[in-house]
Tab-separated table of C-alpha atoms and ligand atoms in Angstrom:
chain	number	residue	atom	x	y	z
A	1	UNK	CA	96.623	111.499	89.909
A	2	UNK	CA	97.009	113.744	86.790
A	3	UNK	CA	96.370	117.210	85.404
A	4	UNK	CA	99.131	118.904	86.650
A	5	UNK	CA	100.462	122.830	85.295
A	6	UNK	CA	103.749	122.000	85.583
A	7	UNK	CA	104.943	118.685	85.956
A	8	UNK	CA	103.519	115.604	84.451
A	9	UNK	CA	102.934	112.093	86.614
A	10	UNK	CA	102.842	108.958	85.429
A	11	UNK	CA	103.279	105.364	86.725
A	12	UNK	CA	104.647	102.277	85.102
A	13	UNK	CA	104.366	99.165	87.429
A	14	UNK	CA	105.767	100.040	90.978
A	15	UNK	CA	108.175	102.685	89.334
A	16	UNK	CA	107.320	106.443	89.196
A	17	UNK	CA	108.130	109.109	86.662
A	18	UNK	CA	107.809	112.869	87.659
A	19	UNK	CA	108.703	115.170	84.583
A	20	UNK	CA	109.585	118.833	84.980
A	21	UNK	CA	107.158	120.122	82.784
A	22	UNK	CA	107.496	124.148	81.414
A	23	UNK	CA	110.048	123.011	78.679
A	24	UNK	CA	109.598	126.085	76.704
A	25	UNK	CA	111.515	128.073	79.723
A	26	UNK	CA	113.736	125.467	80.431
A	27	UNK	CA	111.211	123.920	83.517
A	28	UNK	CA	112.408	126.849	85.456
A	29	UNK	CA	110.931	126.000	89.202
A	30	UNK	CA	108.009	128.256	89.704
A	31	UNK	CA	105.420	128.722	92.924
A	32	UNK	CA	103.043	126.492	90.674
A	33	UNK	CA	105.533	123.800	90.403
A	34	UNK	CA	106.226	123.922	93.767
A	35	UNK	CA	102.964	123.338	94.383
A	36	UNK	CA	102.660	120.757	91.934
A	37	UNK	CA	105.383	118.474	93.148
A	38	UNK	CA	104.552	118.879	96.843
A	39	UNK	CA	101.426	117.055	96.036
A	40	UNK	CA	102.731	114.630	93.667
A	41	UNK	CA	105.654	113.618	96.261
A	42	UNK	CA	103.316	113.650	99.043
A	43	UNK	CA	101.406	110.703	97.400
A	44	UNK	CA	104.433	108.806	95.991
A	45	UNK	CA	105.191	108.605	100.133
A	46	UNK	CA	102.014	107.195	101.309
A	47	UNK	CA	102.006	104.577	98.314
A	48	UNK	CA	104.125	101.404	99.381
A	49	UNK	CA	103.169	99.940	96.217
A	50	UNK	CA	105.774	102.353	94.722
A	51	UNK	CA	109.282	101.261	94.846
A	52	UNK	CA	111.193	104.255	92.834
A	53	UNK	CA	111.040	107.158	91.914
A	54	UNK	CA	112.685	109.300	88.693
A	55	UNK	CA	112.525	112.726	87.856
A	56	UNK	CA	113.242	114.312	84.948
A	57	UNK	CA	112.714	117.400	82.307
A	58	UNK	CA	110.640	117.334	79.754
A	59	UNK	CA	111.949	118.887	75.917
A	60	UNK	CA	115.460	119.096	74.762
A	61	UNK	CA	117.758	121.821	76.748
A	62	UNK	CA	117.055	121.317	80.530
A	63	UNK	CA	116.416	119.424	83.262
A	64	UNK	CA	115.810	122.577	85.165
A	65	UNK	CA	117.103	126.341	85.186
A	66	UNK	CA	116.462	127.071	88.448
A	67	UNK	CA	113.692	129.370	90.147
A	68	UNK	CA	111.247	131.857	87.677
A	69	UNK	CA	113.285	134.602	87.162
A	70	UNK	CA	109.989	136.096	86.443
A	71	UNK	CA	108.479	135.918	89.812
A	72	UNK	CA	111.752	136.723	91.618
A	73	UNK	CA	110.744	138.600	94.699
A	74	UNK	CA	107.056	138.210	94.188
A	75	UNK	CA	105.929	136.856	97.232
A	76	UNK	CA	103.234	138.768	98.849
A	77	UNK	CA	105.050	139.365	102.171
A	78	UNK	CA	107.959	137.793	103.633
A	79	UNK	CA	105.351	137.016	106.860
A	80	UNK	CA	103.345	134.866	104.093
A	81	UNK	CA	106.148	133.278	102.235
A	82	UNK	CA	107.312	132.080	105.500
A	83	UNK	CA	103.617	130.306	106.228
A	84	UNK	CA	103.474	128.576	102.943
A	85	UNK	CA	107.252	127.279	103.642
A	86	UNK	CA	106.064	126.275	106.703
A	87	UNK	CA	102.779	124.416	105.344
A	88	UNK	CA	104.750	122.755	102.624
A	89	UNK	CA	107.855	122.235	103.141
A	90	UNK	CA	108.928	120.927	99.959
A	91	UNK	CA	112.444	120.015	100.436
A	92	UNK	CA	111.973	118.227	103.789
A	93	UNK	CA	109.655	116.221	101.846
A	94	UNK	CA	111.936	115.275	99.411
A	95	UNK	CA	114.277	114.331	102.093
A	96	UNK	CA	111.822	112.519	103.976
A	97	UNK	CA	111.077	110.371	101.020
A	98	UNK	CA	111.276	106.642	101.956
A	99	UNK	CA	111.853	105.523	98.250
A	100	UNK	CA	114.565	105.842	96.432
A	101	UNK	CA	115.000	109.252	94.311
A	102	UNK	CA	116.447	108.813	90.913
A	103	UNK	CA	117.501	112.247	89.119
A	104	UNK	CA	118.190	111.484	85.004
A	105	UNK	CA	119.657	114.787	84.334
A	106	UNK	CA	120.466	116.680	80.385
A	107	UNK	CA	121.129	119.935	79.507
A	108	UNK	CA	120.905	122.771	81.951
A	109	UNK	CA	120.707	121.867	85.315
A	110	UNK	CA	120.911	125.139	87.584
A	111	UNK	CA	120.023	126.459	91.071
A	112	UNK	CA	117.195	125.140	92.220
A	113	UNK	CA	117.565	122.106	89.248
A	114	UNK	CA	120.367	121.683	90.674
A	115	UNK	CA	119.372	121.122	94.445
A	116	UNK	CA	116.344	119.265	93.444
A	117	UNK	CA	119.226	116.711	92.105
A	118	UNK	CA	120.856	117.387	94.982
A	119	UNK	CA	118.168	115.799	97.062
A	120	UNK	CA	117.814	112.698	94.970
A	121	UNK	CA	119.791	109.408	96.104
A	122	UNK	CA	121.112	108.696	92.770
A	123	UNK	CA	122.269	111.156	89.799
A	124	UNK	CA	122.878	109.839	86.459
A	125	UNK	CA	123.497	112.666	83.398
A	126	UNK	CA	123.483	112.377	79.793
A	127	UNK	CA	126.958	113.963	78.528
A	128	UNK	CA	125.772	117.041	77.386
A	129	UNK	CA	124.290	118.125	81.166
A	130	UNK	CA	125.939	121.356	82.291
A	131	UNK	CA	125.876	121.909	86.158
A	132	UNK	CA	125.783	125.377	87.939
A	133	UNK	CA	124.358	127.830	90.827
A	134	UNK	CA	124.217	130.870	89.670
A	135	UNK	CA	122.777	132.618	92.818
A	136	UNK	CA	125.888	134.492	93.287
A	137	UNK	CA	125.506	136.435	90.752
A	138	UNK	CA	121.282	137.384	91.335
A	139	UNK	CA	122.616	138.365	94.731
A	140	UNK	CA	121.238	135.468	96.584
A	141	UNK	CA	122.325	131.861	97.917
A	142	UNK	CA	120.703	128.874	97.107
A	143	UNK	CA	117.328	128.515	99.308
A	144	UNK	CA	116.447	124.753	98.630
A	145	UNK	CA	119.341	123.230	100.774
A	146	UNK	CA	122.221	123.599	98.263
A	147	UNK	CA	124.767	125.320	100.712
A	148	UNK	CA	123.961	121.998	102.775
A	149	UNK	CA	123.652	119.404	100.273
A	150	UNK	CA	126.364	120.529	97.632
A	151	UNK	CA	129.517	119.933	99.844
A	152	UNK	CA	128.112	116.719	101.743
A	153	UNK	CA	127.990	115.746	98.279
A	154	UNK	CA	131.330	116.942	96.308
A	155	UNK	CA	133.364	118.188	99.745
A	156	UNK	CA	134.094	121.652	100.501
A	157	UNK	CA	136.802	122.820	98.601
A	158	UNK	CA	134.710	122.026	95.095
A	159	UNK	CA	131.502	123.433	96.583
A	160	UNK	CA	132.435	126.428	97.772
A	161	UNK	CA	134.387	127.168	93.971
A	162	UNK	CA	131.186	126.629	92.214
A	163	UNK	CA	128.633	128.983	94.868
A	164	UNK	CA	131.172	131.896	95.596
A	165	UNK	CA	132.411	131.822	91.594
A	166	UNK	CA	129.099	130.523	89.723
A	167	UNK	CA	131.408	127.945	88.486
A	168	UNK	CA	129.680	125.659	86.327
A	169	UNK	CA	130.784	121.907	85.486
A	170	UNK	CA	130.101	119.887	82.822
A	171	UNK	CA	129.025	116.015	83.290
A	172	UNK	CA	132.896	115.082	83.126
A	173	UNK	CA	133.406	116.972	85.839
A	174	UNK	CA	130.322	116.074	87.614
A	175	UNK	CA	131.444	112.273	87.426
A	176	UNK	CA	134.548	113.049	88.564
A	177	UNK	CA	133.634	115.048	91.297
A	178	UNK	CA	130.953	112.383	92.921
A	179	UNK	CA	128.448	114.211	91.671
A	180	UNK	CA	126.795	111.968	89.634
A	181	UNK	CA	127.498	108.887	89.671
A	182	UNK	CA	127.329	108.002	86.263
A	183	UNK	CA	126.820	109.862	82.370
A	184	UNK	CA	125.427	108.247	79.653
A	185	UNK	CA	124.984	109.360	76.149
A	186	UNK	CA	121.960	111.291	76.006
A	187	UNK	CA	119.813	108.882	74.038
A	188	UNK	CA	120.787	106.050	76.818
A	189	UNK	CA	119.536	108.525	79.759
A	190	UNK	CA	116.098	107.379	80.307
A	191	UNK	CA	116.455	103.777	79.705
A	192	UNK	CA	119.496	103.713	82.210
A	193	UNK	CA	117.167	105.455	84.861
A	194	UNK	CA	114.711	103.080	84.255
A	195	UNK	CA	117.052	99.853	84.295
A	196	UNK	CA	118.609	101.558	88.088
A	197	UNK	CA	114.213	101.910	88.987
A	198	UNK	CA	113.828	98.434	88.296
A	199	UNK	CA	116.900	96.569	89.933
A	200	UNK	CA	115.855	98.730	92.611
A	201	UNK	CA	112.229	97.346	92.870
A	202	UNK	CA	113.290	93.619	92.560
A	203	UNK	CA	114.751	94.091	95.641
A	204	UNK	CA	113.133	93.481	98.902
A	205	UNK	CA	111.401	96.477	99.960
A	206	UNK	CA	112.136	97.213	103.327
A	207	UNK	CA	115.685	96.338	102.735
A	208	UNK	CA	115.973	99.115	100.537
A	209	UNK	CA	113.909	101.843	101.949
A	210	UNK	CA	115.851	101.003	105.589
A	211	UNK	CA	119.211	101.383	103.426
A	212	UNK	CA	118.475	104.505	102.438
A	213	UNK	CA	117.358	105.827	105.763
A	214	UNK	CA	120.705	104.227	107.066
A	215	UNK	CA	122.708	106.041	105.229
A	216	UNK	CA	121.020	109.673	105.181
A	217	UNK	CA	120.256	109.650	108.668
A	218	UNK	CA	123.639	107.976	109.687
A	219	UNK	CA	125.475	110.698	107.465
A	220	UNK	CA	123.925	113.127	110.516
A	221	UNK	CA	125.232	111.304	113.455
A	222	UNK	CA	128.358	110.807	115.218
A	223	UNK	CA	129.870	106.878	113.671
A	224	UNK	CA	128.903	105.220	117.251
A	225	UNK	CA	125.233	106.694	116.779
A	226	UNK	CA	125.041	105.676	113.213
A	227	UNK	CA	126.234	102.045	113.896
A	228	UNK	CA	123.563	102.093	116.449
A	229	UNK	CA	121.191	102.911	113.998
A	230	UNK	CA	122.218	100.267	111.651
A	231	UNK	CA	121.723	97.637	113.831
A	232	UNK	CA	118.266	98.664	114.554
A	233	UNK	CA	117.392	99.125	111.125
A	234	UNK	CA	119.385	95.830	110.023
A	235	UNK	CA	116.976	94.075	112.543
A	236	UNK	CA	113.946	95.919	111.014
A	237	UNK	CA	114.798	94.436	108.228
A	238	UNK	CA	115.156	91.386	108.689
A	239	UNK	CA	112.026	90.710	111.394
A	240	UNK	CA	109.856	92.086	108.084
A	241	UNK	CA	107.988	90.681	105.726
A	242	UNK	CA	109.139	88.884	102.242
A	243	UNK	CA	108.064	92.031	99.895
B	301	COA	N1	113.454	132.101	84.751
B	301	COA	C1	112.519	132.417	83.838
B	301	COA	N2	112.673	132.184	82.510
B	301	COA	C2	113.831	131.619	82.134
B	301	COA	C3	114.856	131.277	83.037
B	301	COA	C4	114.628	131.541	84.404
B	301	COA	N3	115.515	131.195	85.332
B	301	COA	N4	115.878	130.718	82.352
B	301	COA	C5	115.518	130.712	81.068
B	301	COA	N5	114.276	131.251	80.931
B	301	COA	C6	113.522	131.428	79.683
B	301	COA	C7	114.125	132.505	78.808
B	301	COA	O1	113.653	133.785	79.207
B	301	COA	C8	113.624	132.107	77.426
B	301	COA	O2	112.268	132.489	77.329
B	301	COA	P1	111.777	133.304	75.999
B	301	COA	O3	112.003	132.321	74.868
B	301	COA	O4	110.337	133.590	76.267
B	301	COA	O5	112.666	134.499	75.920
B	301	COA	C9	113.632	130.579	77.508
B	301	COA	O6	113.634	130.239	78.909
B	301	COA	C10	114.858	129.954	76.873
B	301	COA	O7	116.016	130.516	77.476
B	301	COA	P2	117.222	131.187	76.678
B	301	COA	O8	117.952	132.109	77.605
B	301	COA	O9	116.716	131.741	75.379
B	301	COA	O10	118.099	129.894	76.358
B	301	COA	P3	119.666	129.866	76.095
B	301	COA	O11	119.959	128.482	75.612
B	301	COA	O12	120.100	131.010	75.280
B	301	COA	O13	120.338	130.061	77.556
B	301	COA	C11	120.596	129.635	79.933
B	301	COA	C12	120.132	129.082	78.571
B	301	COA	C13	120.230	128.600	80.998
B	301	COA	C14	122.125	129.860	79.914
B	301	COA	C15	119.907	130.987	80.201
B	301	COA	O14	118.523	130.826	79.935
B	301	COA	C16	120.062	131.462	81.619
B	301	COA	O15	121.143	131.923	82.008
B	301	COA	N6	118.976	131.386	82.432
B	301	COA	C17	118.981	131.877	83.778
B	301	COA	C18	119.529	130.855	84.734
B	301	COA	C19	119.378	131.356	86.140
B	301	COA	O16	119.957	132.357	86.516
B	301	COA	N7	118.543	130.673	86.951
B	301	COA	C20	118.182	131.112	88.259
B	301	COA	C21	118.970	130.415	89.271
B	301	COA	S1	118.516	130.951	90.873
């Protein structure tokens, strides 16, 4: 699986590495790399064989700043944009992703970089990242589940100063907000990711994948329901195989 416009794919061992790809524009999230991931994410699911995932952006400055500016309000009609939301549903695929999601984040990470993040299960940033949504100011909110992932993430209060004031934070901030959960100097960033990948895939596999679902789909529920589901899932676990 190769050859992509706008992201590159590559596999080492059970670990996967998805790279934001338009570096010259700061991997800016475009209809093409929307297109791009949704296949490349859609094939990570169906592979058991894989056991984590990181994502990253490629060149110096960015992991990503946020949607085209350049195709802003291109879509054909709103009738069709709707359709090809419908068809592929990119962010419920990310959250429907049974492997863990490991965002190494640098530079600029805004908007839709930023709720790309948002949907990965752990965040690490080199110390130079600089966090933001700068919808506000276009006019718009955030359309790739930011509103709804931001403050389940840093609480309310923090969220709702960064979208109503395009606030931005730097990776101090971001650490001490929750985040990310940890910042690295930037030459450390990819090697840390890739240590987190691989502790992750010595693990037991179903352990890990019905973890995750624990905790994402417990986050949902009221606690009586989410114990409920942990027992289940603990069971799962533990009635499946060695690997
Ligand atoms: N869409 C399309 N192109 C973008 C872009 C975006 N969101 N953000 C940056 N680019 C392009 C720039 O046009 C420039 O291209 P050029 O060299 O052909 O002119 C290139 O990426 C580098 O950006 P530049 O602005 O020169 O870098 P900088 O270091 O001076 O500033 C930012 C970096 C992130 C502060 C600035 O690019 C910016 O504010 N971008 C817009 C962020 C944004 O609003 N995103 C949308 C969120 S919904």
């Amino acid at each position: 699986m190769n050859g992509f416009e706008t992201v590159i794919y590559e596999r080492n061992g059970n670990i996967a590495h998805v790279t934001l790809n338009r570096p010259r524009v700061l991997n800016v999230y475009s209809v093409q790399m929307r297109d791009d991931l949704y296949e490349i994410l859609s094939a990570i699911k169906a592979d058991d064989e894989i056991r984590a995932v990181i994502f990253k952006g490629a060149g110096e400055k960015a992991f990503c700043a946020g949607a085209d500016l350049s195709e802003f309000l291109t879509a054909p009609s709103v009738v069709k944009a709707r359709k090809i939301r419908v068809l592929r549903d990119l962010w419920g695929l990310f959250r429907s992703m049974p492997q863990p999601l490991i965002a190494a984040l640098h530079g600029y990470v805004l908007g839709s970089g930023m709720e790309i993040a948002l949907f990965c299960d752990i965040r690490i940033a080199a110390e130079n990242t600089i966090f933001g949504l700068p919808e506000m100011g276009l006019g718009i909110i955030p359309g790739a589940g930011g509103t709804q992932t931001l403050p389940r993430v840093i609480g309310l209060a923090r969220a709702l100063d960064m979208l109503l004031t395009n606030r931005r934070m730097n990776a101090q901030e971001a650490l001490e907000s929750g985040l990310v959960s940890r910042v690295v100097p930037g030459d450390r960033l990819l090697e840390t990711a890739d240590e987190i990948a691989r502790k992750i895939a010595s693990f037991k596999a179903a352990a890990v994948r019905n973890g995750k679902q624990a905790v994402l789909q417990g986050l949902d529920m009221p606690l009586q329901q989410g114990l409920d589901l942990e027992k289940r899932l603990a069971m799962k676990t533990r009635t499946s195989g060695h690997q």
